[in-house]
Coordinates of C-alpha atoms in Angstrom, one line a residue:
M109 CA -4.4 21.1 11.7
T110 CA -2.9 24.1 9.9
M111 CA -1.3 26.6 12.2
T112 CA -1.9 30.4 12.0
E113 CA 1.1 32.7 11.3
P114 CA 1.5 33.8 14.9
Q115 CA 1.4 30.1 16.0
Q116 CA 4.1 29.3 13.4
T117 CA 6.3 32.2 14.5
Q118 CA 5.9 31.1 18.1
Q119 CA 6.8 27.5 17.2
Q120 CA 9.8 28.6 15.2
A121 CA 11.2 30.4 18.2
M122 CA 11.1 27.3 20.3
S123 CA 13.7 24.6 20.4
G124 CA 12.8 21.4 18.7
R125 CA 12.2 19.6 22.0
E126 CA 9.9 22.4 23.2
R127 CA 7.9 22.2 20.0
W128 CA 7.6 18.4 20.4
Q129 CA 6.6 18.8 24.0
Q130 CA 3.8 21.3 23.0
R131 CA 2.5 18.9 20.4
F132 CA 2.7 16.0 22.7
D133 CA 0.8 17.8 25.5
N134 CA -1.9 18.6 22.9
S135 CA -2.2 15.0 21.8
R136 CA -4.3 12.2 23.1
V137 CA -2.3 9.4 24.8
R138 CA -3.7 5.9 25.5
Q139 CA -4.3 4.7 29.0
A140 CA -1.5 2.1 29.3
D141 CA 1.6 1.0 31.2
F142 CA 4.6 2.7 29.5
T143 CA 7.3 1.3 31.8
T144 CA 9.8 -1.4 31.1
L145 CA 9.3 -5.0 32.1
S146 CA 11.1 -4.2 35.3
G147 CA 8.9 -1.2 36.0
M148 CA 11.4 1.5 35.0
E149 CA 9.8 4.7 33.7
V150 CA 10.8 5.7 30.2
D151 CA 10.3 9.0 28.4
P152 CA 8.0 9.2 25.3
V153 CA 10.9 10.4 23.2
Y154 CA 14.6 10.8 23.3
G155 CA 16.8 13.3 21.6
P156 CA 19.4 16.0 22.0
T157 CA 19.1 18.8 24.6
P158 CA 18.3 22.3 23.2
E159 CA 22.0 23.2 23.4
Q160 CA 23.1 20.1 21.5
E161 CA 20.4 20.6 18.9
A162 CA 21.4 24.2 18.3
A163 CA 25.0 23.1 17.8
D164 CA 24.1 20.5 15.1
P165 CA 22.8 22.3 12.0
D166 CA 22.1 19.0 10.3
F167 CA 19.7 17.8 13.1
E168 CA 16.7 19.2 11.2
R169 CA 17.0 16.3 8.7
I170 CA 16.2 14.0 11.6
G171 CA 13.9 16.3 13.6
W172 CA 11.4 15.2 16.2
P173 CA 8.4 12.9 15.9
G174 CA 5.4 14.7 14.5
E175 CA 7.4 17.4 12.8
F176 CA 8.6 18.0 9.3
P177 CA 10.3 16.2 7.6
F178 CA 8.7 13.4 9.7
T179 CA 11.8 11.2 9.6
R180 CA 11.0 10.1 13.1
G181 CA 7.2 9.5 12.5
L182 CA 4.0 11.4 11.8
Y183 CA 2.8 11.8 15.4
P184 CA 4.5 13.3 18.5
T185 CA 3.2 10.5 20.6
G186 CA 4.4 7.6 18.5
Y187 CA 2.5 4.5 19.4
R188 CA 1.6 5.9 22.8
G189 CA -1.2 7.8 21.0
R190 CA -2.3 4.9 18.8
T191 CA -0.8 1.6 18.0
W192 CA -0.5 0.3 14.4
T193 CA -3.6 -1.4 13.0
I194 CA -3.3 -5.2 12.8
R195 CA -4.6 -5.8 9.3
Q196 CA -4.2 -9.5 8.3
F197 CA -4.4 -10.2 4.5
A198 CA -6.8 -13.0 3.9
G199 CA -9.0 -14.6 1.2
F200 CA -9.5 -18.0 -0.2
G201 CA -12.2 -20.2 -1.8
N202 CA -15.6 -18.5 -2.0
A203 CA -17.0 -15.5 -0.2
K204 CA -18.6 -17.6 2.6
Q205 CA -15.3 -19.3 3.5
T206 CA -13.4 -16.0 3.6
N207 CA -16.2 -14.4 5.7
E208 CA -15.6 -17.0 8.3
R209 CA -11.8 -16.3 8.3
Y210 CA -12.5 -12.6 8.7
K211 CA -14.7 -13.2 11.7
M212 CA -11.9 -15.3 13.2
I213 CA -9.4 -12.5 12.7
L214 CA -11.6 -9.8 14.1
G215 CA -12.7 -12.0 17.0
R216 CA -9.1 -12.6 18.0
G217 CA -7.9 -9.0 18.0
G218 CA -7.4 -8.0 14.4
G219 CA -8.1 -4.3 13.9
G220 CA -9.0 -4.2 10.2
L221 CA -9.6 -6.4 7.1
S222 CA -7.4 -6.8 4.0
V223 CA -9.0 -8.7 1.1
A224 CA -6.9 -11.1 -1.0
F225 CA -8.6 -11.9 -4.4
D226 CA -8.1 -14.9 -6.6
M227 CA -6.3 -14.6 -9.9
P228 CA -9.5 -14.5 -12.1
T229 CA -10.8 -11.5 -10.0
L230 CA -7.4 -9.8 -10.1
M231 CA -7.5 -10.1 -13.9
G232 CA -11.1 -8.9 -14.2
R233 CA -12.5 -12.2 -15.3
D234 CA -15.6 -14.2 -14.1
S235 CA -15.3 -17.6 -12.5
D236 CA -16.8 -19.2 -15.6
D237 CA -14.4 -17.6 -18.0
A238 CA -12.4 -20.2 -19.9
M239 CA -9.2 -18.5 -18.7
S240 CA -10.3 -18.9 -15.0
L241 CA -10.3 -22.8 -15.2
G242 CA -8.4 -24.3 -12.3
E243 CA -7.7 -20.9 -10.6
V244 CA -11.0 -20.0 -8.9
G245 CA -10.5 -19.4 -5.1
H246 CA -6.9 -20.6 -5.1
C247 CA -4.8 -17.5 -4.3
G248 CA -7.6 -15.5 -2.8
V249 CA -11.4 -15.1 -2.7
A250 CA -13.5 -15.3 -5.9
I251 CA -15.7 -12.2 -6.4
D252 CA -17.9 -12.2 -9.5
S253 CA -20.6 -9.7 -8.5
A254 CA -22.0 -7.4 -5.8
N255 CA -23.8 -10.5 -4.4
D256 CA -20.4 -12.1 -3.6
M257 CA -19.4 -8.8 -1.8
D258 CA -22.6 -9.0 0.3
I259 CA -21.6 -12.5 1.4
L260 CA -18.0 -11.6 2.0
F261 CA -18.9 -8.9 4.5
S262 CA -22.0 -10.6 5.9
D263 CA -22.5 -9.7 9.6
I264 CA -19.4 -7.4 9.4
P265 CA -20.6 -3.8 9.7
L266 CA -18.7 -1.9 6.9
G267 CA -19.3 1.4 8.6
D268 CA -17.2 0.3 11.6
V269 CA -14.5 -1.8 10.1
T270 CA -11.7 -0.4 7.9
T271 CA -11.2 -2.5 4.8
S272 CA -8.2 -2.7 2.5
M273 CA -8.5 -4.3 -0.9
T274 CA -5.4 -5.5 -2.7
I275 CA -6.4 -5.2 -6.4
S276 CA -5.3 -2.8 -9.2
G277 CA -6.4 -3.7 -12.7
P278 CA -10.1 -4.1 -12.0
A279 CA -9.9 -2.1 -8.8
V280 CA -12.6 0.4 -9.7
P281 CA -15.4 -2.0 -10.5
V282 CA -14.5 -4.1 -7.4
F283 CA -14.7 -0.8 -5.3
C284 CA -18.1 -0.2 -6.8
M285 CA -19.2 -3.6 -5.6
Y286 CA -17.9 -2.7 -2.1
L287 CA -20.0 0.5 -2.1
V288 CA -23.1 -1.4 -3.2
A289 CA -22.5 -3.9 -0.4
A290 CA -22.4 -1.1 2.1
E291 CA -25.6 0.4 0.7
R292 CA -27.3 -3.0 1.1
Q293 CA -26.2 -3.1 4.7
G294 CA -27.8 0.3 5.2
V295 CA -24.5 2.1 5.6
D296 CA -23.9 5.5 4.2
P297 CA -21.0 5.0 1.7
G298 CA -19.8 8.5 2.7
V299 CA -18.6 7.3 6.1
L300 CA -16.6 4.3 4.8
N301 CA -13.0 4.1 5.7
G302 CA -10.4 1.9 4.1
T303 CA -7.9 1.6 1.3
L304 CA -8.1 0.4 -2.3
Q305 CA -4.8 -0.4 -4.0
T306 CA -5.5 0.8 -7.5
D307 CA -1.8 1.2 -8.2
I308 CA -1.5 0.5 -11.9
F309 CA 2.0 1.8 -12.4
K310 CA 3.5 -1.0 -10.3
E311 CA 1.6 -3.6 -12.4
Y312 CA 3.5 -2.6 -15.5
I313 CA 6.7 -2.4 -13.4
A314 CA 6.5 -5.6 -11.5
Q315 CA 3.3 -7.6 -11.0
K316 CA 1.8 -7.7 -14.5
E317 CA -1.9 -7.6 -13.6
W318 CA -3.2 -5.0 -16.0
L319 CA -6.3 -4.9 -18.2
F320 CA -5.6 -2.1 -20.6
S321 CA -2.8 0.2 -21.6
P322 CA -1.8 2.8 -19.0
E323 CA -3.8 5.7 -20.2
P324 CA -7.3 4.2 -19.8
H325 CA -6.3 2.9 -16.4
L326 CA -5.2 6.4 -15.4
R327 CA -8.5 7.8 -16.6
L328 CA -10.3 5.4 -14.2
I329 CA -8.0 6.2 -11.4
G330 CA -8.5 10.0 -11.9
D331 CA -12.3 9.5 -11.8
L332 CA -11.9 7.5 -8.6
M333 CA -9.8 10.2 -7.0
E334 CA -12.3 12.8 -7.9
Y335 CA -15.2 10.7 -6.6
C336 CA -13.7 9.8 -3.3
N337 CA -12.4 13.4 -2.7
A338 CA -16.0 14.6 -3.1
E339 CA -18.1 11.8 -1.7
I340 CA -16.1 9.6 0.6
P341 CA -13.5 11.8 2.3
A342 CA -12.1 9.3 4.8
Y343 CA -11.5 6.6 2.1
K344 CA -8.1 6.2 0.5
P345 CA -8.5 5.5 -3.2
L346 CA -4.9 4.7 -3.8
S347 CA -2.3 2.6 -2.0
V348 CA 0.9 3.0 -3.8
S349 CA 2.6 -0.3 -3.6
G350 CA 6.3 -1.1 -3.3
Y351 CA 5.6 -4.5 -1.9
H352 CA 5.3 -6.3 -5.3
I353 CA 8.3 -4.4 -6.7
R354 CA 10.4 -5.7 -3.8
E355 CA 9.0 -9.2 -4.1
A356 CA 10.0 -9.2 -7.8
G357 CA 13.6 -8.8 -6.8
A358 CA 14.2 -5.0 -6.4
T359 CA 16.7 -3.7 -3.8
A360 CA 15.4 -1.7 -0.8
A361 CA 16.4 1.6 -2.5
Q362 CA 14.8 0.6 -5.8
E363 CA 11.6 -0.4 -3.9
L364 CA 11.6 3.0 -2.2
A365 CA 12.4 5.1 -5.3
F366 CA 10.1 3.3 -7.8
T367 CA 7.2 3.4 -5.3
L368 CA 7.6 7.1 -4.4
A369 CA 8.0 8.0 -8.1
D370 CA 4.7 6.2 -8.7
G371 CA 3.2 8.2 -5.9
F372 CA 4.4 11.5 -7.4
G373 CA 2.8 10.4 -10.7
Y374 CA -0.5 10.0 -8.9
V375 CA -0.1 13.4 -7.3
E376 CA 0.4 14.8 -10.9
L377 CA -2.7 12.9 -11.9
G378 CA -4.7 14.6 -9.2
L379 CA -3.3 18.0 -10.1
S380 CA -4.2 17.4 -13.7
R381 CA -7.8 17.0 -12.6
G382 CA -7.7 20.4 -10.9
L383 CA -7.9 18.9 -7.4
D384 CA -6.3 20.7 -4.4
V385 CA -3.2 18.8 -3.3
N386 CA -4.0 19.6 0.3
S387 CA -7.4 17.9 -0.2
F388 CA -6.5 14.7 -2.2
A389 CA -2.9 13.9 -1.0
P390 CA -4.0 12.7 2.4
G391 CA -6.0 10.1 0.5
L392 CA -2.9 8.5 -0.9
S393 CA -1.3 5.8 1.2
F394 CA 1.6 3.4 0.7
F395 CA 2.3 -0.3 0.9
F396 CA 5.8 -1.5 1.6
D397 CA 7.6 -4.8 2.0
S398 CA 9.5 -5.4 5.2
H399 CA 12.4 -7.7 4.4
V400 CA 14.8 -9.6 6.6
D401 CA 17.7 -7.1 6.7
F402 CA 16.6 -5.5 10.0
F403 CA 18.3 -2.1 9.9
E404 CA 18.1 -1.5 6.2
E405 CA 14.3 -1.8 6.4
I406 CA 14.0 0.6 9.3
A407 CA 16.2 3.1 7.5
K408 CA 14.0 2.7 4.3
F409 CA 10.8 3.5 6.1
R410 CA 12.4 6.6 7.8
A411 CA 13.8 7.8 4.5
A412 CA 10.4 7.3 2.8
R413 CA 8.6 9.7 5.1
R414 CA 11.4 12.3 4.7
I415 CA 11.5 12.2 0.9
W416 CA 7.7 12.3 0.5
A417 CA 7.4 15.3 2.8
K418 CA 10.1 17.3 1.0
W419 CA 8.7 16.6 -2.5
L420 CA 5.1 17.2 -1.6
R421 CA 6.0 20.6 0.0
D422 CA 8.8 21.7 -2.4
V423 CA 7.6 20.4 -5.7
Y424 CA 3.8 19.8 -5.5
G425 CA 3.0 22.7 -3.2
A426 CA 1.4 20.9 -0.3
T427 CA 1.1 23.3 2.7
S428 CA -0.8 21.2 5.2
E429 CA 1.0 18.6 7.3
K430 CA -1.5 15.9 6.4
A431 CA -0.8 16.4 2.7
Q432 CA 2.9 15.9 3.5
W433 CA 2.5 12.8 5.5
L434 CA 3.4 9.4 4.1
R435 CA 1.2 6.9 5.7
F436 CA 2.0 3.3 5.0
H437 CA 0.9 -0.3 5.5
T438 CA 3.6 -3.0 5.7
Q439 CA 3.6 -6.7 4.9
T440 CA 6.4 -9.0 5.9
A441 CA 8.4 -10.4 3.0
G442 CA 6.7 -13.3 1.3
V443 CA 9.8 -13.8 -0.8
S444 CA 11.9 -14.4 2.4
L445 CA 9.8 -17.4 3.4
T446 CA 11.3 -20.8 2.6
A447 CA 9.6 -24.1 1.8
Q448 CA 12.6 -25.8 3.5
Q449 CA 12.3 -25.8 7.3
P450 CA 9.1 -23.7 7.1
L451 CA 9.0 -23.3 10.9
N452 CA 12.0 -20.9 10.6
N453 CA 9.6 -18.6 8.8
V454 CA 8.0 -17.6 12.2
V455 CA 11.4 -16.1 13.2
R456 CA 11.8 -14.3 9.9
T457 CA 8.3 -12.9 10.0
A458 CA 8.8 -11.7 13.6
T459 CA 12.1 -10.0 12.7
E460 CA 10.5 -8.3 9.7
A461 CA 7.5 -7.2 11.7
L462 CA 9.7 -5.6 14.4
A463 CA 11.6 -3.7 11.7
A464 CA 8.3 -2.4 10.4
V465 CA 7.2 -1.3 13.8
L466 CA 10.5 0.4 14.6
G467 CA 10.3 2.1 11.2
G468 CA 6.9 3.5 12.3
T469 CA 4.4 1.6 10.2
N470 CA 0.7 2.6 10.4
S471 CA -0.7 -0.9 9.8
L472 CA 0.9 -4.3 9.5
H473 CA 0.3 -7.8 8.0
T474 CA 2.4 -10.7 9.2
N475 CA 2.8 -13.6 6.8
A476 CA 2.0 -17.1 7.9
L477 CA 4.7 -19.7 8.1
D478 CA 3.2 -22.0 5.4
E479 CA 2.5 -19.3 2.8
T480 CA 5.3 -20.5 0.6
L481 CA 3.5 -23.8 0.3
A482 CA -0.2 -22.9 0.2
L483 CA -2.8 -20.5 1.6
P484 CA -2.5 -20.3 5.4
T485 CA -4.3 -22.7 7.6
E486 CA -6.4 -21.3 10.5
Q487 CA -3.7 -22.3 12.9
S488 CA -0.8 -20.6 11.0
A489 CA -3.0 -17.5 10.5
E490 CA -3.4 -17.3 14.2
V491 CA 0.3 -17.6 14.8
A492 CA 0.9 -14.8 12.4
L493 CA -1.7 -12.7 14.2
R494 CA -0.2 -13.5 17.6
T495 CA 3.2 -12.5 16.4
Q496 CA 2.0 -8.9 16.0
Q497 CA 0.3 -9.0 19.4
V498 CA 3.4 -10.3 21.2
I499 CA 5.4 -7.4 19.7
M500 CA 2.7 -4.9 20.6
E501 CA 1.9 -6.1 24.1
E502 CA 5.1 -7.6 25.5
T503 CA 8.2 -6.0 24.0
G504 CA 7.9 -2.4 25.0
V505 CA 8.5 -1.1 21.5
V506 CA 5.3 1.0 21.8
N507 CA 6.6 3.0 24.7
V508 CA 9.0 5.4 22.9
A509 CA 8.6 7.2 19.6
D510 CA 11.3 6.3 17.1
P511 CA 13.6 4.6 19.7
L512 CA 16.4 4.1 17.2
G513 CA 16.4 7.8 16.2
G514 CA 19.9 9.3 16.6
S515 CA 21.7 6.0 16.2
W516 CA 24.8 6.7 14.1
Y517 CA 24.2 3.5 12.0
V518 CA 20.5 4.0 11.5
E519 CA 20.9 7.7 10.6
A520 CA 23.8 7.1 8.2
L521 CA 21.8 4.3 6.5
T522 CA 18.7 6.5 6.3
D523 CA 20.8 9.2 4.6
K524 CA 22.4 6.7 2.2
I525 CA 19.1 5.2 1.1
E526 CA 17.6 8.7 0.6
A527 CA 20.6 9.7 -1.6
E528 CA 20.2 6.5 -3.7
A529 CA 16.5 7.1 -4.1
E530 CA 17.2 10.6 -5.4
R531 CA 19.7 9.2 -7.8
I532 CA 17.0 6.9 -9.2
F533 CA 14.5 9.8 -9.4
D534 CA 17.1 11.5 -11.6
S535 CA 17.1 8.5 -14.0
I536 CA 13.3 8.5 -14.2
L537 CA 13.1 12.3 -14.7
R538 CA 15.7 12.1 -17.5
M539 CA 13.4 9.7 -19.4
G540 CA 10.6 12.2 -19.2
T541 CA 9.7 15.4 -21.0
S542 CA 10.7 18.1 -18.6
G543 CA 14.5 17.9 -19.0
L544 CA 14.9 18.5 -15.3
G545 CA 16.7 16.6 -12.5
S546 CA 15.8 15.6 -9.0
A547 CA 17.9 18.5 -7.5
D548 CA 15.9 21.1 -9.6
K549 CA 13.0 21.2 -7.2
E550 CA 12.1 24.8 -7.8
A551 CA 12.1 24.4 -11.5
L552 CA 10.0 21.2 -11.2
A553 CA 7.6 23.1 -9.0
E554 CA 7.2 25.8 -11.7
V555 CA 6.4 23.1 -14.3
V556 CA 3.9 21.5 -12.1
R557 CA 2.2 24.9 -11.3
A558 CA 2.1 25.8 -15.0
N559 CA 0.2 22.5 -15.8
A560 CA -2.2 22.3 -12.9
G561 CA -5.7 21.5 -14.2
N562 CA -4.4 20.6 -17.6
K563 CA -5.0 16.9 -18.5
G564 CA -4.5 17.4 -22.2
D565 CA -1.8 16.0 -24.4
D566 CA 0.2 19.2 -24.2
A567 CA 0.6 19.0 -20.4
V568 CA 4.1 18.3 -19.0
W569 CA 4.1 16.1 -16.0
P570 CA 7.7 15.4 -15.1
M571 CA 7.5 12.2 -13.2
T572 CA 4.6 10.7 -15.0
S573 CA 6.2 11.1 -18.4
G574 CA 9.3 9.5 -17.1
I575 CA 7.4 6.6 -15.6
L576 CA 5.4 5.9 -18.8
R577 CA 8.5 5.9 -21.0
G578 CA 10.3 3.7 -18.5
I579 CA 7.4 1.2 -18.7
E580 CA 7.3 1.4 -22.5
E581 CA 11.1 0.8 -22.8
G582 CA 11.2 -1.9 -20.1
W583 CA 13.6 0.1 -18.0
F584 CA 12.0 -0.7 -14.6
S585 CA 11.8 -4.5 -15.4
S586 CA 15.4 -4.5 -16.5
E587 CA 16.6 -2.7 -13.3
I588 CA 14.7 -5.2 -11.1
A589 CA 15.9 -8.2 -13.1
D590 CA 19.5 -7.1 -12.7
A591 CA 19.1 -6.7 -9.0
A592 CA 17.4 -10.1 -8.6
F593 CA 20.2 -11.7 -10.7
Q594 CA 22.9 -10.3 -8.5
H595 CA 21.1 -11.5 -5.4
Q596 CA 20.7 -15.0 -6.8
I597 CA 24.4 -15.1 -7.7
A598 CA 25.2 -14.2 -4.1
L599 CA 23.0 -17.0 -2.8
E600 CA 24.4 -19.6 -5.1
K601 CA 28.0 -18.6 -4.2
G602 CA 27.1 -18.7 -0.5
D603 CA 27.9 -15.0 0.1
K604 CA 24.3 -14.5 1.3
K605 CA 23.0 -17.1 3.7
V606 CA 19.5 -18.5 4.1
V607 CA 19.1 -20.9 6.9
G608 CA 17.7 -24.3 5.8
V609 CA 18.4 -23.5 2.2
N610 CA 22.2 -23.0 1.6
C611 CA 23.4 -23.5 5.3
H612 CA 22.2 -25.4 8.3
T613 CA 20.2 -27.7 6.2
D614 CA 19.8 -30.6 8.6
S615 CA 16.3 -30.8 10.3
V616 CA 14.1 -33.0 12.4
A617 CA 10.9 -31.1 11.4
N618 CA 8.0 -33.0 9.9
E619 CA 6.0 -31.9 6.9
L620 CA 3.2 -29.4 7.5
E621 CA -0.4 -30.0 7.0
I622 CA -1.5 -27.4 4.4
L623 CA -4.8 -25.8 3.3
R624 CA -6.1 -27.2 0.0
V625 CA -8.9 -25.5 -1.9
S626 CA -11.3 -28.1 -3.3
H627 CA -12.2 -28.1 -7.0
E628 CA -15.8 -28.1 -5.7
V629 CA -15.4 -24.4 -4.8
E630 CA -15.0 -23.6 -8.5
K631 CA -17.9 -25.7 -9.6
E632 CA -20.1 -24.3 -6.9
Q633 CA -19.1 -20.7 -7.8
V634 CA -19.9 -21.2 -11.4
R635 CA -23.3 -22.7 -10.6
E636 CA -24.1 -19.7 -8.3
L637 CA -23.0 -17.3 -11.0
D638 CA -25.4 -19.0 -13.5
T639 CA -28.2 -18.7 -11.0
R640 CA -27.6 -15.0 -10.4
R641 CA -27.5 -14.2 -14.1
A642 CA -30.8 -16.1 -14.6
A643 CA -32.4 -14.1 -11.7
R644 CA -31.5 -10.6 -12.7
N645 CA -33.3 -8.3 -15.2
E646 CA -31.2 -8.7 -18.3
D647 CA -32.6 -5.6 -20.0
I648 CA -31.6 -3.4 -17.0
A649 CA -28.2 -5.0 -16.8
A650 CA -27.6 -4.6 -20.6
D651 CA -28.7 -1.0 -20.5
A652 CA -26.4 -0.2 -17.5
L653 CA -23.4 -1.7 -19.3
A654 CA -24.2 0.2 -22.5
R655 CA -24.6 3.5 -20.5
M656 CA -21.2 2.9 -18.8
V657 CA -19.5 2.5 -22.2
E658 CA -21.2 5.7 -23.4
V659 CA -19.8 7.6 -20.5
S660 CA -16.3 6.2 -21.1
R661 CA -16.3 8.1 -24.5
T662 CA -16.9 11.4 -22.7
K663 CA -15.2 13.5 -20.0
E664 CA -17.9 12.5 -17.5
N665 CA -16.9 10.7 -14.3
M666 CA -17.4 7.0 -14.8
I667 CA -18.0 6.0 -11.2
P668 CA -21.8 6.7 -11.0
A669 CA -22.5 4.8 -14.3
M670 CA -20.3 1.9 -13.1
L671 CA -22.2 1.8 -9.8
D672 CA -25.5 1.5 -11.7
A673 CA -24.1 -1.5 -13.6
V674 CA -23.0 -3.1 -10.3
R675 CA -26.5 -2.5 -8.8
A676 CA -28.0 -4.3 -11.8
E677 CA -25.8 -7.3 -10.9
C678 CA -23.5 -7.0 -13.9
T679 CA -20.6 -9.2 -13.2
L680 CA -16.9 -8.1 -12.9
G681 CA -16.1 -9.9 -16.2
E682 CA -19.0 -8.3 -18.0
I683 CA -17.9 -4.8 -16.9
C684 CA -14.2 -5.4 -17.7
N685 CA -14.9 -7.1 -21.0
A686 CA -17.1 -4.1 -22.1
L687 CA -14.2 -1.8 -21.4
R688 CA -11.7 -4.1 -23.1
D689 CA -13.9 -4.0 -26.2
E690 CA -13.9 -0.2 -26.0
W691 CA -10.2 0.4 -25.0
G692 CA -8.4 -2.7 -26.2
I693 CA -6.0 -4.8 -24.2
Y694 CA -2.4 -4.3 -23.4
R695 CA 0.4 -6.7 -24.2
E696 CA 3.9 -6.1 -23.0
P697 CA 6.4 -5.7 -25.9
A698 CA 8.8 -8.6 -26.2
R699 CA 12.3 -7.7 -25.0
F700 CA 15.6 -9.5 -25.3

């Protein structure tokens, strides 16, 4: 809620604690026991007295929960108002099998769904494509058409359940299938709530799951932002992902800086479409890795909120608090899991999950102990779910907002990570066309204002131009590779320890039973796809595809035409191949 000028003046005259108290009193608090295990009463927040705060001119960089720059969290209540959403990432085999897993997760206390897709789907290919052979259903669920999406969410009311979908290259057509599935359930798509990843920058930087060159992808993402801003206001069309950057070997500061830079690029994309930053920025969310270095991760999350708020206000002109908020989902670090002594992964995951919670995550996925070997079994998925529930219900971490705020170590580490991120922003900006640095925020803001509404070739978008050049020259990949190499050297020398791998290697544990996806899943999926193609009206499907391609050659928004293609049961591969034929494919240049 935006305050009036008299309200702002009144708030500014208050001490920080008084401002926090006023916000807290006006917020909804859950009915729950907020005492320690021994029954001791605890305050909802801790911080300096008004006299101590007044004597510390630097305290504003820390601030109070629910107050700019949001170092200590977005809400004055912390988790007393609302706990994080338990959103377990799941998908394997076909849509029917994954639907059963979703019902298990929701039935045992999960608060939202997060869809994992198989590799053919992630690459925009049908299950019967020659390049899909042997991969169908193996790292996620196979989705070929809207009919699969119907089955995936069968008996799960999409109007009531928030759904995250982790896919970027073919994200827009998959999103259209999700909308059509909602229509077929009788749900008004305008009320849907959830998140689509859609983050194509990180694909070129780390994960490598793209379809086209960056520009056509950005065109689709811009269309999606416009469509959701106008038609589905609660839905978040972009989840800017640092997770895959970290999993590729980046440091915590690199993960933070590369991810936020990508986010600034998408803000510039929205502004280029003439959208109001106060309207579309709340639809941007983030997705971070929570690694095993406990305090470094907490500091990273706190620095992320602070940096985002400052840049959105000072460079991109956001005036509403919601537009300055950095809301993020966290997943525990898959790369920290070990095949050796896999039961130790439960401890690693619990530690990483606790760091995410103490860092103020808005939703959380905990990895299963066997994910380094295969897709999770139902039992290991339940243990991962219960890990979150033990943290939420038993540890008392939900009682106090930002309980580590004011810690000398945590605050110093937060400042250090923020400074390193700003240094990396400088490197990205220097590769761009503005000639400005991270410290030149007023000048950057002038450039942004001058180009708002201009999506032509003459537009100067400082962060976007730096990102695109960094992708083209392989700078991001090189930086990540160097960091990963240094970490590997430290492991091999024994300077960094991994229990069960390079120390404490003796074990009495037996081998785990793991989930195996039968080849019959692929054969059945291909048979079903043939049946669907035979049952549809080929003329309507062909006309819808042709119309979508025609729209791609204009300035018209492509989402309505793509929705029509999906309603005609055009497959994901058909839609993506039609656009590949129009836009070409992208191959990363060889580098040595």
